[in-house]
Amino acid sequence: MTEDGIFGDLGITPFRRRVSSGRPAPHLSLRFDSHLFSIDTSRSPKGSVQPDAYLITHAHSDHYGKSAMISPEAVASRETARALEIRHGRRYEGRTFPVGGSILVDDLEVVTYSTGHTIGSVAFGWETDLGVRVLVTGDVKNYENLPKCDLLVTEANYGDPWDPACRFEDDIVGFGDAVDAGSTFGAYAFGKAQRAVSLIRALGCKDPIGMDGKSLALTRELLPGFGPFSPAEENGTDLNVVTPWELSTIRSKRKYVLTGRSDLPFAQIRISDHLDFKGLMRMVERISPKAALVYHPEGRRANMMAHHLRELGMASISVSEIEDSF
Ligand SMILES: [Zn+2]
């Protein structure tokens, strides 16, 4: 199936920029009406085609905000902009909006919707001159806030229907038991650490949470009302959230990792920042698009999810099936 068949009627052309080696740059751009929007992509070099906006869905490094953030054309939520500044030690030069607010790109209103994936993560939605509603989700944990659309551009982190690892439930009970017992949790400094802190407070625990330097800086800034926090080595209680790499340096009777990685020598508790496959399908059903473009992460899972949606009768391609480039 060619993309012309899907996107021609919608008046939207997906493109990928090529880097000098000829490989496509991450992730993609959409051309429609007189606009070119780049999505979760690195900055185009001077002299090449420039987009009207670099839409940054959230501050995880595989969405390339580190590169796009220094463009005045960057568009990100206030929290995403701040997280990028803390993570990368450089100034965010683009424009910001509150999560759930809207922002004008030229004369076009782009509306944003929380996706619950990280603090500040959003989906971007807009309507073209032809009245086609486009929604770009980035990574999603909670689709309840997302509107219906005609073209859905979405993620496939757990999008392979034939991979058992793509079906799971969060182990909130196991996590709660470990919090009650006093434990040290290994979690990535941006995203998972704030999810752990939010859950610890939601469970009713008011103890100080010990954190490593980077996690502490990000959490104090992004979850200011969720303290008390302290540096992990000074924490008086046995409750800590540190990066997986620092887990071995903390003296604690109980240690768990909250990642899906199995190469770390600690027990795992499954707490994901993503929808699993069933969740992704419920999201697609709710949004009920005419067409879907599965864009992240590139590779097998995006290909398999696009294939599965085609089997269900929906016009769908993955990012690696985009043929046009610039
Ligand atoms: Zn992410």
Coordinates of C-alpha atoms and ligand atoms in Angstrom, one line a residue:
M1 CA 0.0 0.0 0.0
T2 CA 1.4 3.4 -0.9
E3 CA 1.0 6.4 1.3
D4 CA -0.6 8.3 -1.6
G5 CA -3.6 6.0 -1.2
I6 CA -4.0 6.9 2.4
F7 CA -3.0 10.5 2.6
G8 CA -4.0 11.9 -0.8
D9 CA -7.6 12.4 0.1
L10 CA -6.6 13.9 3.5
G11 CA -4.4 16.5 1.8
I12 CA -1.5 15.7 4.0
T13 CA 1.9 14.4 2.9
P14 CA 4.3 12.8 5.4
F15 CA 8.0 13.5 4.8
R16 CA 11.3 12.5 6.3
R17 CA 14.4 14.6 6.2
R18 CA 17.5 12.8 5.1
V19 CA 20.8 13.3 6.8
S20 CA 24.0 13.4 4.8
S21 CA 24.5 9.7 4.9
G22 CA 21.1 9.3 3.2
R23 CA 19.5 7.8 6.2
P24 CA 16.2 9.4 7.4
A25 CA 16.4 11.7 10.4
P26 CA 14.0 11.0 13.2
H27 CA 11.0 11.0 13.2
L28 CA 8.8 12.7 10.5
S29 CA 7.3 15.9 9.1
L30 CA 3.8 16.6 7.8
R31 CA 3.1 18.9 4.9
F32 CA -0.4 20.2 4.5
D33 CA -1.9 23.5 3.1
S34 CA 1.0 26.0 3.3
H35 CA 2.5 24.3 6.4
L36 CA 5.3 22.0 7.3
F37 CA 5.3 20.6 10.9
S38 CA 8.2 18.5 12.1
I39 CA 7.4 16.0 14.9
D40 CA 9.8 14.8 17.6
T41 CA 12.7 15.4 15.2
S42 CA 16.2 16.8 15.4
R43 CA 16.8 20.3 14.1
S44 CA 17.2 20.8 10.3
P45 CA 20.6 22.1 9.4
K46 CA 20.9 25.7 8.1
G47 CA 20.3 25.8 4.3
S48 CA 17.9 22.9 4.3
V49 CA 14.1 23.1 4.3
Q50 CA 12.9 24.6 7.6
P51 CA 9.6 23.6 9.3
D52 CA 7.1 26.1 10.6
A53 CA 7.3 24.3 14.0
Y54 CA 9.2 21.6 15.8
L55 CA 6.5 19.9 17.8
I56 CA 8.1 18.3 20.9
T57 CA 5.7 15.9 22.6
H58 CA 7.8 15.3 25.7
A59 CA 11.3 15.5 27.1
H60 CA 12.5 11.9 26.6
S61 CA 15.8 11.8 24.6
D62 CA 14.4 9.6 21.9
H63 CA 12.0 12.4 20.9
Y64 CA 15.0 14.8 20.2
G65 CA 14.0 17.8 22.2
K66 CA 17.7 18.2 23.1
S67 CA 18.3 19.2 19.4
A68 CA 15.0 21.0 18.6
M69 CA 14.9 23.0 21.8
I70 CA 17.4 25.6 20.6
S71 CA 15.2 26.5 17.6
P72 CA 12.9 29.5 18.0
E73 CA 10.4 27.3 16.1
A74 CA 10.3 24.7 18.9
V75 CA 6.9 24.2 20.5
A76 CA 6.7 22.4 23.8
S77 CA 4.7 22.5 27.1
R78 CA 6.2 24.6 29.9
E79 CA 7.1 21.5 31.8
T80 CA 8.7 19.8 28.8
A81 CA 10.8 23.0 28.2
R82 CA 11.9 23.1 31.8
A83 CA 12.7 19.4 31.9
L84 CA 14.8 19.8 28.7
E85 CA 16.7 22.7 30.3
I86 CA 17.5 20.7 33.5
R87 CA 18.4 17.6 31.6
H88 CA 20.6 19.1 29.0
G89 CA 21.9 22.3 30.7
R90 CA 20.9 24.6 27.8
R91 CA 18.3 27.2 27.4
Y92 CA 15.0 26.4 25.7
E93 CA 14.7 28.9 22.9
G94 CA 11.2 28.0 21.5
R95 CA 7.7 28.8 22.6
T96 CA 5.6 27.1 25.3
F97 CA 2.0 26.6 26.4
P98 CA 0.3 25.1 29.4
V99 CA -0.7 21.4 29.1
G100 CA -4.2 21.4 27.7
G101 CA -3.8 24.9 26.2
S102 CA -3.4 25.9 22.6
I103 CA -0.8 27.8 20.7
L104 CA -0.8 29.5 17.3
V105 CA 1.6 28.4 14.6
D106 CA 1.4 31.1 12.0
D107 CA -2.4 31.4 11.7
L108 CA -3.2 27.9 12.7
E109 CA -4.5 27.0 16.2
V110 CA -2.8 23.9 17.6
V111 CA -4.6 22.4 20.6
T112 CA -2.8 20.2 23.2
Y113 CA -3.9 17.3 25.3
S114 CA -2.3 15.6 28.2
T115 CA -1.1 12.0 27.5
G116 CA 0.0 11.1 31.1
H117 CA 3.3 9.6 29.8
T118 CA 5.6 12.1 31.6
I119 CA 5.1 15.3 33.4
G120 CA 4.4 17.8 30.6
S121 CA 3.8 15.2 27.8
V122 CA 1.1 16.2 25.3
A123 CA -0.6 15.3 22.1
F124 CA -1.0 18.0 19.4
G125 CA -4.2 18.4 17.5
W126 CA -5.2 20.7 14.6
E127 CA -7.6 21.0 11.7
T128 CA -6.4 21.6 8.1
D129 CA -8.1 23.8 5.5
L130 CA -9.9 20.8 4.2
G131 CA -11.4 20.2 7.7
V132 CA -9.2 17.1 8.3
R133 CA -8.5 16.7 12.1
V134 CA -4.9 15.6 12.8
L135 CA -3.7 14.3 16.2
V136 CA -0.1 13.6 17.0
T137 CA 0.1 11.8 20.3
G138 CA 3.8 11.1 21.1
D139 CA 4.0 8.4 23.8
V140 CA 0.7 7.7 25.7
K141 CA -0.1 6.4 29.1
N142 CA -3.6 7.8 29.4
Y143 CA -5.8 8.4 26.3
E144 CA -8.9 9.7 28.2
N145 CA -8.2 13.3 27.3
L146 CA -7.6 12.7 23.6
P147 CA -10.2 13.8 21.0
K148 CA -11.5 12.0 17.9
C149 CA -9.6 12.7 14.7
D150 CA -9.2 11.8 11.0
L151 CA -5.4 11.2 10.9
L152 CA -3.8 9.7 14.0
V153 CA 0.0 9.8 14.3
T154 CA 0.8 7.7 17.2
E155 CA 3.3 5.4 19.1
A156 CA 3.9 1.7 19.1
N157 CA 6.3 1.1 22.0
Y158 CA 4.1 -2.0 22.9
G159 CA 2.4 -2.2 19.5
D160 CA 3.2 -5.7 18.3
P161 CA 0.2 -7.9 18.8
W162 CA 2.3 -11.1 18.5
D163 CA 4.9 -10.2 21.1
P164 CA 3.9 -11.3 24.6
A165 CA 6.0 -8.6 26.1
C166 CA 3.5 -6.1 24.7
R167 CA 0.8 -7.2 27.0
F168 CA 1.0 -6.3 30.7
E169 CA -0.6 -4.7 33.7
D170 CA 1.0 -2.3 36.1
D171 CA 1.8 -3.9 39.4
I172 CA 0.5 -1.1 41.7
V173 CA -0.2 -3.6 44.5
G174 CA 3.3 -4.9 44.5
F175 CA 4.7 -1.4 44.4
G176 CA 2.4 -0.4 47.3
D177 CA 3.7 -3.3 49.4
A178 CA 7.3 -2.4 48.6
V179 CA 6.6 1.3 49.6
D180 CA 5.0 0.1 52.9
A181 CA 8.0 -2.1 53.7
G182 CA 10.5 0.7 52.9
S183 CA 12.4 0.2 49.7
T184 CA 14.8 1.8 47.2
F185 CA 13.5 2.0 43.7
G186 CA 15.6 2.2 40.5
A187 CA 13.8 4.5 38.1
Y188 CA 15.0 6.8 35.2
A189 CA 15.5 10.3 36.4
F190 CA 13.0 11.9 34.0
G191 CA 9.6 10.2 33.7
K192 CA 9.7 7.1 35.8
A193 CA 11.0 8.8 38.9
Q194 CA 8.2 11.3 38.9
R195 CA 5.7 8.5 38.3
A196 CA 7.1 6.7 41.3
V197 CA 6.9 9.8 43.5
S198 CA 3.3 10.5 42.4
L199 CA 2.3 6.9 43.2
I200 CA 4.1 7.0 46.6
R201 CA 2.1 10.1 47.6
A202 CA -1.2 8.7 46.1
L203 CA -0.7 5.6 48.3
G204 CA -0.7 7.9 51.3
C205 CA 2.9 7.7 52.2
K206 CA 4.3 11.0 53.6
D207 CA 7.8 9.9 54.4
P208 CA 10.8 11.9 53.0
I209 CA 11.8 10.4 49.6
G210 CA 15.6 10.2 49.0
M211 CA 16.7 10.9 45.5
D212 CA 19.9 11.2 43.5
G213 CA 21.0 14.7 42.3
K214 CA 19.4 14.7 38.8
S215 CA 16.2 13.0 39.9
L216 CA 15.9 15.4 42.8
A217 CA 16.4 18.5 40.6
L218 CA 13.8 17.3 38.1
T219 CA 11.3 16.2 40.7
R220 CA 11.5 19.3 42.9
E221 CA 10.9 21.4 39.7
L222 CA 8.2 19.3 38.1
L223 CA 6.3 18.1 41.2
P224 CA 6.9 20.9 43.7
G225 CA 4.0 19.9 46.0
F226 CA 5.1 16.3 46.4
G227 CA 7.9 16.6 49.0
P228 CA 9.5 16.2 51.3
F229 CA 12.5 15.1 49.3
S230 CA 16.2 14.8 50.3
P231 CA 19.5 13.6 48.8
A232 CA 19.4 9.8 48.9
E233 CA 22.5 9.4 51.1
E234 CA 21.0 11.8 53.8
N235 CA 17.5 10.4 53.8
G236 CA 16.4 9.3 57.3
T237 CA 13.9 6.7 56.1
D238 CA 14.4 3.6 53.9
L239 CA 12.5 5.1 51.0
N240 CA 14.5 6.1 48.0
V241 CA 14.0 6.7 44.2
V242 CA 17.3 6.7 42.4
T243 CA 18.5 5.9 38.8
P244 CA 19.0 2.2 38.1
W245 CA 22.8 2.8 37.9
E246 CA 22.9 4.3 41.4
L247 CA 20.8 1.4 43.0
S248 CA 23.9 -0.6 43.9
T249 CA 25.4 2.4 45.8
I250 CA 22.5 2.8 48.2
R251 CA 22.4 0.8 51.4
S252 CA 18.9 -0.6 51.6
K253 CA 17.4 -4.0 52.5
R254 CA 15.0 -4.0 49.6
K255 CA 15.8 -2.8 46.1
Y256 CA 13.7 -3.0 43.0
V257 CA 13.9 -1.7 39.5
L258 CA 10.9 -0.1 37.9
T259 CA 12.2 -0.5 34.3
G260 CA 11.3 -3.2 31.8
R261 CA 15.1 -4.0 31.6
S262 CA 16.0 -7.5 32.6
D263 CA 19.8 -7.0 32.6
L264 CA 19.9 -5.4 36.1
P265 CA 20.5 -7.7 39.1
F266 CA 17.5 -6.5 41.0
A267 CA 13.9 -7.6 41.4
Q268 CA 11.5 -5.9 39.0
I269 CA 8.2 -4.2 39.7
R270 CA 6.3 -3.5 36.5
I271 CA 5.3 0.2 36.4
S272 CA 5.1 1.4 32.8
D273 CA 4.9 4.9 31.3
H274 CA 3.1 3.4 28.3
L275 CA -0.1 1.8 27.2
D276 CA 0.3 -1.9 26.5
F277 CA -1.0 -3.3 23.2
K278 CA -4.5 -3.7 24.5
G279 CA -4.4 -0.1 25.7
L280 CA -3.2 1.1 22.3
M281 CA -6.0 -0.6 20.6
R282 CA -8.6 0.8 23.0
M283 CA -7.1 4.3 22.3
V284 CA -7.3 3.8 18.5
E285 CA -10.9 2.6 18.9
R286 CA -11.9 5.7 21.0
I287 CA -10.2 8.1 18.6
S288 CA -11.6 6.3 15.6
P289 CA -9.4 7.8 12.9
K290 CA -9.8 7.3 9.2
A291 CA -6.1 6.7 8.9
A292 CA -3.1 6.0 11.2
L293 CA 0.6 6.7 10.9
V294 CA 2.6 4.7 13.5
Y295 CA 5.8 6.6 14.1
H296 CA 7.7 5.6 17.2
P297 CA 9.8 3.7 17.8
E298 CA 10.8 2.9 14.3
G299 CA 11.1 -0.7 13.5
R300 CA 9.3 -4.0 14.1
R301 CA 6.8 -2.8 16.6
A302 CA 5.6 0.2 14.5
N303 CA 5.5 -2.1 11.4
M304 CA 3.5 -4.8 13.2
M305 CA 1.0 -2.3 14.7
A306 CA 0.5 -0.6 11.3
H307 CA 0.0 -4.1 9.8
H308 CA -2.5 -5.1 12.5
L309 CA -4.5 -1.9 11.9
R310 CA -4.6 -2.7 8.2
E311 CA -5.9 -6.1 9.0
L312 CA -8.6 -4.5 11.0
G313 CA -9.5 -2.4 7.8
M314 CA -7.9 0.9 8.7
A315 CA -5.6 2.7 6.3
S316 CA -2.3 2.6 8.1
I317 CA 1.4 2.9 7.5
S318 CA 4.5 2.9 9.8
V319 CA 7.1 5.6 9.7
S320 CA 9.5 3.4 7.8
E321 CA 7.0 3.1 5.0
I322 CA 7.1 6.8 4.3
E323 CA 8.5 7.3 0.8
D324 CA 8.9 11.0 0.4
S325 CA 11.9 12.8 1.8
F326 CA 13.6 16.2 1.6
Ligands
ZN1 ZN 8.8 8.8 26.0

